[in-house]
PDB file of C-alpha atoms in Angstrom:
ATOM      1  CA  MET A   1       3.935 -40.862 -12.451  1.00 91.00           C
ATOM      2  CA  LYS A   2       2.257 -38.200 -14.797  1.00 95.00           C
ATOM      3  CA  VAL A   3       0.311 -35.420 -13.520  1.00 96.00           C
ATOM      4  CA  LEU A   4      -2.357 -33.606 -15.766  1.00 97.00           C
ATOM      5  CA  VAL A   5      -2.951 -29.906 -14.700  1.00 97.00           C
ATOM      6  CA  PRO A   6      -6.462 -28.340 -16.575  1.00 97.00           C
ATOM      7  CA  VAL A   7      -6.010 -24.336 -17.080  1.00 97.00           C
ATOM      8  CA  LYS A   8      -8.818 -22.287 -17.674  1.00 96.00           C
ATOM      9  CA  ARG A   9      -8.555 -18.671 -19.702  1.00 95.00           C
ATOM     10  CA  VAL A  10     -10.658 -15.893 -17.788  1.00 93.00           C
ATOM     11  CA  ILE A  11     -10.829 -12.169 -17.227  1.00 93.00           C
ATOM     12  CA  ASP A  12      -8.269 -11.414 -15.705  1.00 92.00           C
ATOM     13  CA  TYR A  13      -9.232 -11.319 -11.412  1.00 90.00           C
ATOM     14  CA  ASN A  14      -7.893  -7.147 -11.187  1.00 90.00           C
ATOM     15  CA  VAL A  15     -10.402  -6.657 -14.022  1.00 89.00           C
ATOM     16  CA  LYS A  16     -13.668  -5.071 -13.211  1.00 88.00           C
ATOM     17  CA  VAL A  17     -16.080  -7.024 -15.461  1.00 87.00           C
ATOM     18  CA  ARG A  18     -19.147  -5.577 -17.293  1.00 88.00           C
ATOM     19  CA  VAL A  19     -22.039  -7.029 -18.524  1.00 89.00           C
ATOM     20  CA  LYS A  20     -23.428  -6.385 -22.123  1.00 89.00           C
ATOM     21  CA  SER A  21     -26.025  -4.251 -22.727  1.00 86.00           C
ATOM     22  CA  ASP A  22     -28.054  -6.284 -23.569  1.00 89.00           C
ATOM     23  CA  GLN A  23     -27.502  -8.785 -20.484  1.00 88.00           C
ATOM     24  CA  SER A  24     -26.571 -11.574 -22.433  1.00 84.00           C
ATOM     25  CA  GLY A  25     -23.801 -12.680 -21.105  1.00 84.00           C
ATOM     26  CA  VAL A  26     -20.034 -10.807 -20.125  1.00 86.00           C
ATOM     27  CA  ASP A  27     -18.799  -8.180 -22.112  1.00 86.00           C
ATOM     28  CA  LEU A  28     -15.438 -10.073 -23.052  1.00 84.00           C
ATOM     29  CA  ALA A  29     -13.946  -7.153 -25.774  1.00 84.00           C
ATOM     30  CA  ASN A  30     -10.485  -5.933 -25.085  1.00 86.00           C
ATOM     31  CA  VAL A  31      -9.933  -7.174 -21.686  1.00 90.00           C
ATOM     32  CA  LYS A  32      -6.883  -8.524 -20.136  1.00 92.00           C
ATOM     33  CA  MET A  33      -7.507 -12.451 -19.803  1.00 92.00           C
ATOM     34  CA  SER A  34      -5.280 -14.251 -17.556  1.00 94.00           C
ATOM     35  CA  MET A  35      -5.142 -17.900 -16.140  1.00 96.00           C
ATOM     36  CA  ASN A  36      -7.969 -19.003 -14.090  1.00 96.00           C
ATOM     37  CA  PRO A  37      -5.829 -18.634  -9.953  1.00 95.00           C
ATOM     38  CA  PHE A  38      -7.320 -21.651  -8.879  1.00 96.00           C
ATOM     39  CA  ASP A  39      -5.720 -23.149 -11.626  1.00 96.00           C
ATOM     40  CA  GLU A  40      -2.438 -21.297 -11.787  1.00 97.00           C
ATOM     41  CA  ILE A  41      -2.022 -23.027  -8.495  1.00 97.00           C
ATOM     42  CA  ALA A  42      -2.525 -26.516  -9.305  1.00 96.00           C
ATOM     43  CA  VAL A  43       0.103 -25.617 -11.906  1.00 97.00           C
ATOM     44  CA  GLU A  44       2.479 -24.882  -8.886  1.00 97.00           C
ATOM     45  CA  GLU A  45       1.361 -28.369  -7.614  1.00 96.00           C
ATOM     46  CA  ALA A  46       2.051 -30.188  -9.704  1.00 97.00           C
ATOM     47  CA  ILE A  47       5.992 -28.060 -10.597  1.00 97.00           C
ATOM     48  CA  ARG A  48       6.275 -29.458  -6.403  1.00 96.00           C
ATOM     49  CA  LEU A  49       5.362 -33.038  -7.267  1.00 95.00           C
ATOM     50  CA  LYS A  50       7.668 -33.263 -10.316  1.00 96.00           C
ATOM     51  CA  GLU A  51      11.112 -31.244  -8.104  1.00 94.00           C
ATOM     52  CA  GLY A  52       9.726 -33.536  -5.114  1.00 92.00           C
ATOM     53  CA  GLY A  53      10.927 -36.557  -7.242  1.00 92.00           C
ATOM     54  CA  THR A  54       6.975 -37.985  -7.017  1.00 92.00           C
ATOM     55  CA  ALA A  55       5.623 -36.836 -10.584  1.00 93.00           C
ATOM     56  CA  THR A  56       7.910 -37.262 -13.845  1.00 95.00           C
ATOM     57  CA  GLU A  57       5.774 -34.895 -16.460  1.00 96.00           C
ATOM     58  CA  ILE A  58       3.533 -32.690 -16.086  1.00 97.00           C
ATOM     59  CA  VAL A  59       1.141 -32.299 -19.480  1.00 97.00           C
ATOM     60  CA  ALA A  60      -1.318 -28.964 -18.983  1.00 97.00           C
ATOM     61  CA  ILE A  61      -4.118 -29.037 -21.088  1.00 97.00           C
ATOM     62  CA  SER A  62      -6.812 -25.914 -21.994  1.00 97.00           C
ATOM     63  CA  ILE A  63     -10.205 -26.127 -23.610  1.00 96.00           C
ATOM     64  CA  GLY A  64     -11.122 -22.517 -25.140  1.00 93.00           C
ATOM     65  CA  PRO A  65     -10.220 -20.668 -28.072  1.00 93.00           C
ATOM     66  CA  GLU A  66      -6.986 -20.092 -29.881  1.00 94.00           C
ATOM     67  CA  LYS A  67      -5.697 -17.778 -27.660  1.00 94.00           C
ATOM     68  CA  ALA A  68      -6.015 -20.464 -24.209  1.00 95.00           C
ATOM     69  CA  GLN A  69      -2.624 -21.254 -26.145  1.00 96.00           C
ATOM     70  CA  ASP A  70      -1.766 -17.965 -23.852  1.00 95.00           C
ATOM     71  CA  GLN A  71      -2.207 -19.888 -20.757  1.00 96.00           C
ATOM     72  CA  ILE A  72      -1.160 -23.207 -21.508  1.00 97.00           C
ATOM     73  CA  ARG A  73       2.324 -21.379 -22.082  1.00 96.00           C
ATOM     74  CA  GLN A  74       2.294 -19.936 -19.207  1.00 96.00           C
ATOM     75  CA  ALA A  75       1.544 -23.219 -17.603  1.00 96.00           C
ATOM     76  CA  LEU A  76       5.174 -24.294 -19.534  1.00 97.00           C
ATOM     77  CA  ALA A  77       7.482 -21.307 -18.737  1.00 96.00           C
ATOM     78  CA  MET A  78       6.364 -22.515 -15.155  1.00 96.00           C
ATOM     79  CA  GLY A  79       7.609 -25.525 -15.565  1.00 95.00           C
ATOM     80  CA  ALA A  80       5.425 -27.991 -17.144  1.00 96.00           C
ATOM     81  CA  ASP A  81       6.443 -30.345 -19.739  1.00 96.00           C
ATOM     82  CA  ARG A  82       3.518 -30.288 -22.733  1.00 96.00           C
ATOM     83  CA  GLY A  83       0.346 -28.913 -23.886  1.00 97.00           C
ATOM     84  CA  ILE A  84      -2.640 -29.977 -25.148  1.00 97.00           C
ATOM     85  CA  LEU A  85      -5.013 -27.356 -26.423  1.00 97.00           C
ATOM     86  CA  ILE A  86      -8.919 -28.146 -26.910  1.00 96.00           C
ATOM     87  CA  LYS A  87     -10.009 -25.426 -29.493  1.00 95.00           C
ATOM     88  CA  THR A  88     -13.405 -24.088 -29.599  1.00 94.00           C
ATOM     89  CA  ASP A  89     -15.208 -20.858 -29.488  1.00 91.00           C
ATOM     90  CA  ASP A  90     -18.323 -22.186 -27.706  1.00 89.00           C
ATOM     91  CA  ASP A  91     -18.942 -22.060 -23.504  1.00 89.00           C
ATOM     92  CA  ILE A  92     -18.714 -25.490 -22.533  1.00 92.00           C
ATOM     93  CA  GLU A  93     -20.694 -26.062 -19.249  1.00 93.00           C
ATOM     94  CA  PRO A  94     -18.501 -28.344 -16.311  1.00 94.00           C
ATOM     95  CA  LEU A  95     -20.409 -31.310 -17.761  1.00 95.00           C
ATOM     96  CA  GLY A  96     -19.127 -31.137 -21.418  1.00 94.00           C
ATOM     97  CA  VAL A  97     -14.956 -30.330 -20.114  1.00 96.00           C
ATOM     98  CA  ALA A  98     -15.482 -33.155 -17.459  1.00 96.00           C
ATOM     99  CA  LYS A  99     -16.243 -35.838 -20.549  1.00 96.00           C
ATOM    100  CA  LEU A 100     -13.532 -33.884 -22.692  1.00 97.00           C
ATOM    101  CA  LEU A 101     -11.227 -34.526 -19.644  1.00 97.00           C
ATOM    102  CA  LYS A 102     -11.930 -38.009 -19.596  1.00 97.00           C
ATOM    103  CA  ALA A 103     -11.423 -38.671 -22.877  1.00 96.00           C
ATOM    104  CA  VAL A 104      -7.416 -37.241 -22.711  1.00 96.00           C
ATOM    105  CA  VAL A 105      -7.364 -39.106 -19.478  1.00 97.00           C
ATOM    106  CA  GLU A 106      -8.152 -42.401 -21.340  1.00 96.00           C
ATOM    107  CA  GLU A 107      -5.146 -41.340 -23.991  1.00 95.00           C
ATOM    108  CA  GLU A 108      -2.722 -40.179 -21.834  1.00 95.00           C
ATOM    109  CA  LYS A 109      -3.482 -42.434 -18.710  1.00 96.00           C
ATOM    110  CA  PRO A 110      -1.850 -40.151 -15.520  1.00 96.00           C
ATOM    111  CA  GLU A 111      -2.370 -40.898 -12.312  1.00 95.00           C
ATOM    112  CA  LEU A 112      -3.419 -37.555 -10.917  1.00 96.00           C
ATOM    113  CA  VAL A 113      -5.551 -35.028 -12.728  1.00 97.00           C
ATOM    114  CA  ILE A 114      -5.023 -31.458 -10.310  1.00 97.00           C
ATOM    115  CA  LEU A 115      -6.965 -28.993 -11.339  1.00 95.00           C
ATOM    116  CA  GLY A 116      -8.757 -25.878  -9.855  1.00 95.00           C
ATOM    117  CA  LYS A 117     -11.535 -25.982  -7.337  1.00 95.00           C
ATOM    118  CA  GLN A 118     -13.801 -23.344  -8.848  1.00 94.00           C
ATOM    119  CA  ALA A 119     -13.320 -20.484 -12.587  1.00 94.00           C
ATOM    120  CA  ILE A 120     -13.117 -17.165 -11.306  1.00 92.00           C
ATOM    121  CA  ASP A 121     -15.830 -16.453 -14.328  1.00 90.00           C
ATOM    122  CA  ASP A 122     -18.708 -19.074 -13.585  1.00 89.00           C
ATOM    123  CA  ASP A 123     -17.837 -20.148 -10.173  1.00 91.00           C
ATOM    124  CA  SER A 124     -19.240 -23.597 -10.383  1.00 92.00           C
ATOM    125  CA  ASN A 125     -17.082 -25.219  -8.787  1.00 93.00           C
ATOM    126  CA  GLN A 126     -18.254 -29.203 -10.140  1.00 95.00           C
ATOM    127  CA  THR A 127     -15.787 -29.895 -13.102  1.00 95.00           C
ATOM    128  CA  GLY A 128     -13.443 -31.975 -10.891  1.00 96.00           C
ATOM    129  CA  GLN A 129     -16.023 -33.908  -9.354  1.00 96.00           C
ATOM    130  CA  MET A 130     -17.829 -34.158 -12.127  1.00 97.00           C
ATOM    131  CA  LEU A 131     -14.741 -35.135 -13.422  1.00 97.00           C
ATOM    132  CA  ALA A 132     -13.699 -38.286 -10.512  1.00 97.00           C
ATOM    133  CA  ALA A 133     -17.458 -39.785 -11.314  1.00 97.00           C
ATOM    134  CA  LEU A 134     -17.356 -40.243 -14.850  1.00 97.00           C
ATOM    135  CA  LEU A 135     -13.657 -41.764 -14.058  1.00 97.00           C
ATOM    136  CA  GLY A 136     -14.320 -43.769 -10.798  1.00 96.00           C
ATOM    137  CA  TRP A 137     -12.016 -42.684  -9.087  1.00 97.00           C
ATOM    138  CA  SER A 138     -10.725 -40.864  -5.493  1.00 96.00           C
ATOM    139  CA  GLN A 139     -11.059 -37.287  -5.126  1.00 96.00           C
ATOM    140  CA  GLY A 140     -10.065 -34.851  -2.645  1.00 94.00           C
ATOM    141  CA  THR A 141     -11.407 -31.582  -3.177  1.00 94.00           C
ATOM    142  CA  PHE A 142     -10.052 -28.166  -1.453  1.00 94.00           C
ATOM    143  CA  ALA A 143      -6.431 -29.314  -1.381  1.00 94.00           C
ATOM    144  CA  SER A 144      -4.633 -26.993   0.917  1.00 94.00           C
ATOM    145  CA  LYS A 145      -2.205 -29.926   1.288  1.00 95.00           C
ATOM    146  CA  VAL A 146      -0.665 -32.229  -0.732  1.00 94.00           C
ATOM    147  CA  GLU A 147       1.676 -35.239  -0.181  1.00 93.00           C
ATOM    148  CA  LYS A 148       2.941 -39.169  -1.407  1.00 91.00           C
ATOM    149  CA  ASP A 149       2.790 -41.672   0.765  1.00 89.00           C
ATOM    150  CA  GLY A 150       3.497 -44.862  -1.056  1.00 87.00           C
ATOM    151  CA  ASP A 151       0.933 -45.540  -3.732  1.00 89.00           C
ATOM    152  CA  LYS A 152      -1.061 -43.288  -1.391  1.00 92.00           C
ATOM    153  CA  LEU A 153      -1.534 -39.380  -1.696  1.00 94.00           C
ATOM    154  CA  ASN A 154      -2.769 -38.050   1.100  1.00 95.00           C
ATOM    155  CA  VAL A 155      -4.966 -34.524   0.688  1.00 95.00           C
ATOM    156  CA  THR A 156      -5.554 -32.121   3.619  1.00 95.00           C
ATOM    157  CA  ARG A 157      -8.887 -30.618   2.348  1.00 92.00           C
ATOM    158  CA  GLU A 158     -10.742 -27.421   3.991  1.00 87.00           C
ATOM    159  CA  ILE A 159     -14.147 -28.383   5.331  1.00 88.00           C
ATOM    160  CA  ASP A 160     -16.564 -26.317   7.055  1.00 88.00           C
ATOM    161  CA  GLY A 161     -15.418 -27.348  10.950  1.00 86.00           C
ATOM    162  CA  GLY A 162     -11.839 -27.199  10.474  1.00 89.00           C
ATOM    163  CA  LEU A 163      -9.269 -29.601   8.310  1.00 92.00           C
ATOM    164  CA  GLN A 164      -9.312 -32.969   7.470  1.00 94.00           C
ATOM    165  CA  THR A 165      -7.104 -35.052   6.028  1.00 95.00           C
ATOM    166  CA  ILE A 166      -7.651 -38.189   3.110  1.00 95.00           C
ATOM    167  CA  SER A 167      -6.056 -40.576   1.819  1.00 96.00           C
ATOM    168  CA  LEU A 168      -6.406 -41.131  -1.572  1.00 95.00           C
ATOM    169  CA  ALA A 169      -5.777 -44.521  -3.740  1.00 95.00           C
ATOM    170  CA  LEU A 170      -4.305 -43.682  -7.027  1.00 93.00           C
ATOM    171  CA  PRO A 171      -4.778 -42.814  -9.619  1.00 95.00           C
ATOM    172  CA  ALA A 172      -6.870 -40.382  -7.960  1.00 96.00           C
ATOM    173  CA  ILE A 173      -8.911 -36.241  -8.566  1.00 97.00           C
ATOM    174  CA  VAL A 174      -7.132 -33.397  -6.590  1.00 96.00           C
ATOM    175  CA  THR A 175      -8.825 -29.430  -6.424  1.00 96.00           C
ATOM    176  CA  THR A 176      -6.640 -26.729  -5.094  1.00 95.00           C
ATOM    177  CA  ASP A 177      -7.556 -24.364  -2.951  1.00 93.00           C
ATOM    178  CA  LEU A 178      -6.087 -20.478  -2.257  1.00 92.00           C
ATOM    179  CA  ARG A 179      -3.755 -21.697   1.003  1.00 91.00           C
ATOM    180  CA  LEU A 180      -2.330 -24.957  -0.797  1.00 93.00           C
ATOM    181  CA  ASN A 181       0.692 -23.412  -2.428  1.00 95.00           C
ATOM    182  CA  GLU A 182       2.161 -19.855  -3.952  1.00 95.00           C
ATOM    183  CA  PRO A 183       2.748 -20.005  -7.448  1.00 95.00           C
ATOM    184  CA  ARG A 184       5.998 -18.560  -8.745  1.00 93.00           C
ATOM    185  CA  TYR A 185       6.896 -16.094 -11.387  1.00 92.00           C
ATOM    186  CA  ALA A 186       7.685 -17.602 -14.258  1.00 90.00           C
ATOM    187  CA  SER A 187      11.374 -16.615 -15.197  1.00 92.00           C
ATOM    188  CA  LEU A 188      12.449 -15.031 -18.696  1.00 94.00           C
ATOM    189  CA  PRO A 189      14.864 -17.526 -19.750  1.00 94.00           C
ATOM    190  CA  ASN A 190      11.687 -20.127 -19.139  1.00 94.00           C
ATOM    191  CA  ILE A 191       9.092 -17.701 -21.034  1.00 95.00           C
ATOM    192  CA  MET A 192      11.189 -17.893 -23.923  1.00 95.00           C
ATOM    193  CA  LYS A 193      11.888 -22.361 -23.038  1.00 94.00           C
ATOM    194  CA  ALA A 194       8.334 -22.310 -23.272  1.00 95.00           C
ATOM    195  CA  LYS A 195       8.241 -21.152 -26.996  1.00 93.00           C
ATOM    196  CA  LYS A 196      10.186 -24.333 -27.775  1.00 94.00           C
ATOM    197  CA  LYS A 197       7.875 -26.681 -25.689  1.00 96.00           C
ATOM    198  CA  PRO A 198       5.268 -29.487 -27.401  1.00 96.00           C
ATOM    199  CA  LEU A 199       2.072 -27.911 -27.921  1.00 96.00           C
ATOM    200  CA  ASP A 200      -0.749 -30.143 -29.406  1.00 95.00           C
ATOM    201  CA  VAL A 201      -3.933 -28.469 -30.738  1.00 96.00           C
ATOM    202  CA  LYS A 202      -6.945 -30.336 -31.147  1.00 95.00           C
ATOM    203  CA  GLU A 203     -11.132 -30.733 -31.843  1.00 94.00           C
ATOM    204  CA  ILE A 204     -14.062 -31.100 -29.794  1.00 94.00           C
ATOM    205  CA  GLY A 205     -14.889 -33.749 -32.485  1.00 91.00           C
ATOM    206  CA  ASP A 206     -11.771 -35.311 -32.404  1.00 93.00           C
ATOM    207  CA  PHE A 207     -13.414 -37.299 -29.026  1.00 92.00           C
ATOM    208  CA  GLY A 208     -16.687 -38.170 -30.040  1.00 90.00           C
ATOM    209  CA  VAL A 209     -18.111 -36.258 -27.044  1.00 92.00           C
ATOM    210  CA  ASP A 210     -21.053 -34.676 -26.655  1.00 92.00           C
ATOM    211  CA  VAL A 211     -21.082 -31.347 -24.739  1.00 92.00           C
ATOM    212  CA  ALA A 212     -23.909 -29.722 -26.037  1.00 92.00           C
ATOM    213  CA  PRO A 213     -25.182 -27.295 -23.481  1.00 90.00           C
ATOM    214  CA  ARG A 214     -27.838 -28.616 -20.662  1.00 91.00           C
ATOM    215  CA  LEU A 215     -28.228 -24.424 -18.774  1.00 88.00           C
ATOM    216  CA  GLU A 216     -29.911 -21.585 -20.522  1.00 87.00           C
ATOM    217  CA  THR A 217     -29.081 -18.601 -19.613  1.00 87.00           C
ATOM    218  CA  ILE A 218     -31.873 -16.299 -19.334  1.00 90.00           C
ATOM    219  CA  LYS A 219     -30.174 -13.158 -17.828  1.00 89.00           C
ATOM    220  CA  VAL A 220     -26.873 -11.625 -16.680  1.00 89.00           C
ATOM    221  CA  SER A 221     -27.322  -8.283 -14.528  1.00 88.00           C
ATOM    222  CA  GLU A 222     -24.665  -6.805 -12.279  1.00 85.00           C
ATOM    223  CA  PRO A 223     -25.935  -7.028  -8.543  1.00 84.00           C
ATOM    224  CA  PRO A 224     -27.815  -4.056  -6.587  1.00 84.00           C
ATOM    225  CA  LYS A 225     -25.557  -1.229  -5.198  1.00 84.00           C
ATOM    226  CA  ARG A 226     -24.778  -1.066  -2.065  1.00 83.00           C
ATOM    227  CA  GLU A 227     -26.890   1.250  -0.434  1.00 81.00           C
ATOM    228  CA  ALA A 228     -25.257   3.976   2.429  1.00 83.00           C
ATOM    229  CA  GLY A 229     -25.244   2.969   6.084  1.00 83.00           C
ATOM    230  CA  VAL A 230     -27.147   5.063   8.664  1.00 84.00           C
ATOM    231  CA  LYS A 231     -26.472   5.640  12.343  1.00 89.00           C
ATOM    232  CA  VAL A 232     -28.046   5.232  14.904  1.00 89.00           C
ATOM    233  CA  GLU A 233     -28.594   6.617  18.912  1.00 90.00           C
ATOM    234  CA  THR A 234     -29.906   3.474  20.795  1.00 93.00           C
ATOM    235  CA  VAL A 235     -29.919  -0.268  20.995  1.00 93.00           C
ATOM    236  CA  ALA A 236     -33.437   0.067  20.664  1.00 92.00           C
ATOM    237  CA  GLU A 237     -33.978   2.471  17.772  1.00 91.00           C
ATOM    238  CA  LEU A 238     -30.879   0.043  16.219  1.00 91.00           C
ATOM    239  CA  VAL A 239     -33.831  -3.068  16.810  1.00 92.00           C
ATOM    240  CA  ASP A 240     -36.194  -1.735  15.692  1.00 90.00           C
ATOM    241  CA  LYS A 241     -35.000  -0.855  12.325  1.00 88.00           C
ATOM    242  CA  LEU A 242     -33.730  -4.345  11.639  1.00 89.00           C
ATOM    243  CA  LYS A 243     -37.241  -5.619  12.778  1.00 89.00           C
ATOM    244  CA  ASN A 244     -39.550  -3.299  10.584  1.00 88.00           C
ATOM    245  CA  GLU A 245     -37.028  -2.017   8.335  1.00 83.00           C
ATOM    246  CA  ALA A 246     -34.812  -4.834   7.296  1.00 78.00           C
ATOM    247  CA  GLY A 247     -36.780  -7.619   8.442  1.00 79.00           C
ATOM    248  CA  VAL A 248     -34.146  -9.542  10.065  1.00 78.00           C
ATOM    249  CA  LEU A 249     -35.997  -9.830  13.456  1.00 71.00           C
TER     250      LEU A 249
END
């Protein structure tokens, strides 16, 4: 079974995000970038499927600037077999990403696409679902456990009421949640080996896909600073403040 794993280059989760002075977006200058944590979990799960004899080949793909090769090489160092970069310096919306991934799926013909449930930069949580809709494939979102069962894929997913287990017919799309696994660290020998693994660089124009933006960002601003709390002497005073000051009662 071939597995396709999309990975996204995002601001490292340890970095404090800064908004540009003109509020047109987030300042990316001299900021540490890394693989989206949910996508890292997806790579790890694909590797575990291969180690368990379920998957035969893992293809990591990213859509982004030239430097996104770093994140693909990270996936290769973890255990992916080869990489594909669709190079662009533009911000591609989830629908555009899904259309490009659909074109790659039609070329590569994987049986499983596993990706993070969302990216920590835009938090859209849309790409996996849109890709499943465009392909007409089964989908299991927010997966906390994935098991191959014959020609089916059993996915335990996190829902508001607890856990739900569904059986998917292959081919399928799976989006990963935090509790699915803990990604491994790439060893130095594997990092060196990753430099020799094949990585194809393509352009958006190679796929004939319309990725024109459908959305316009009006303004990006930081959340308001949280005000300090106050102590109250009695329950009556608390109720009064909740009712007359906070307006929540």
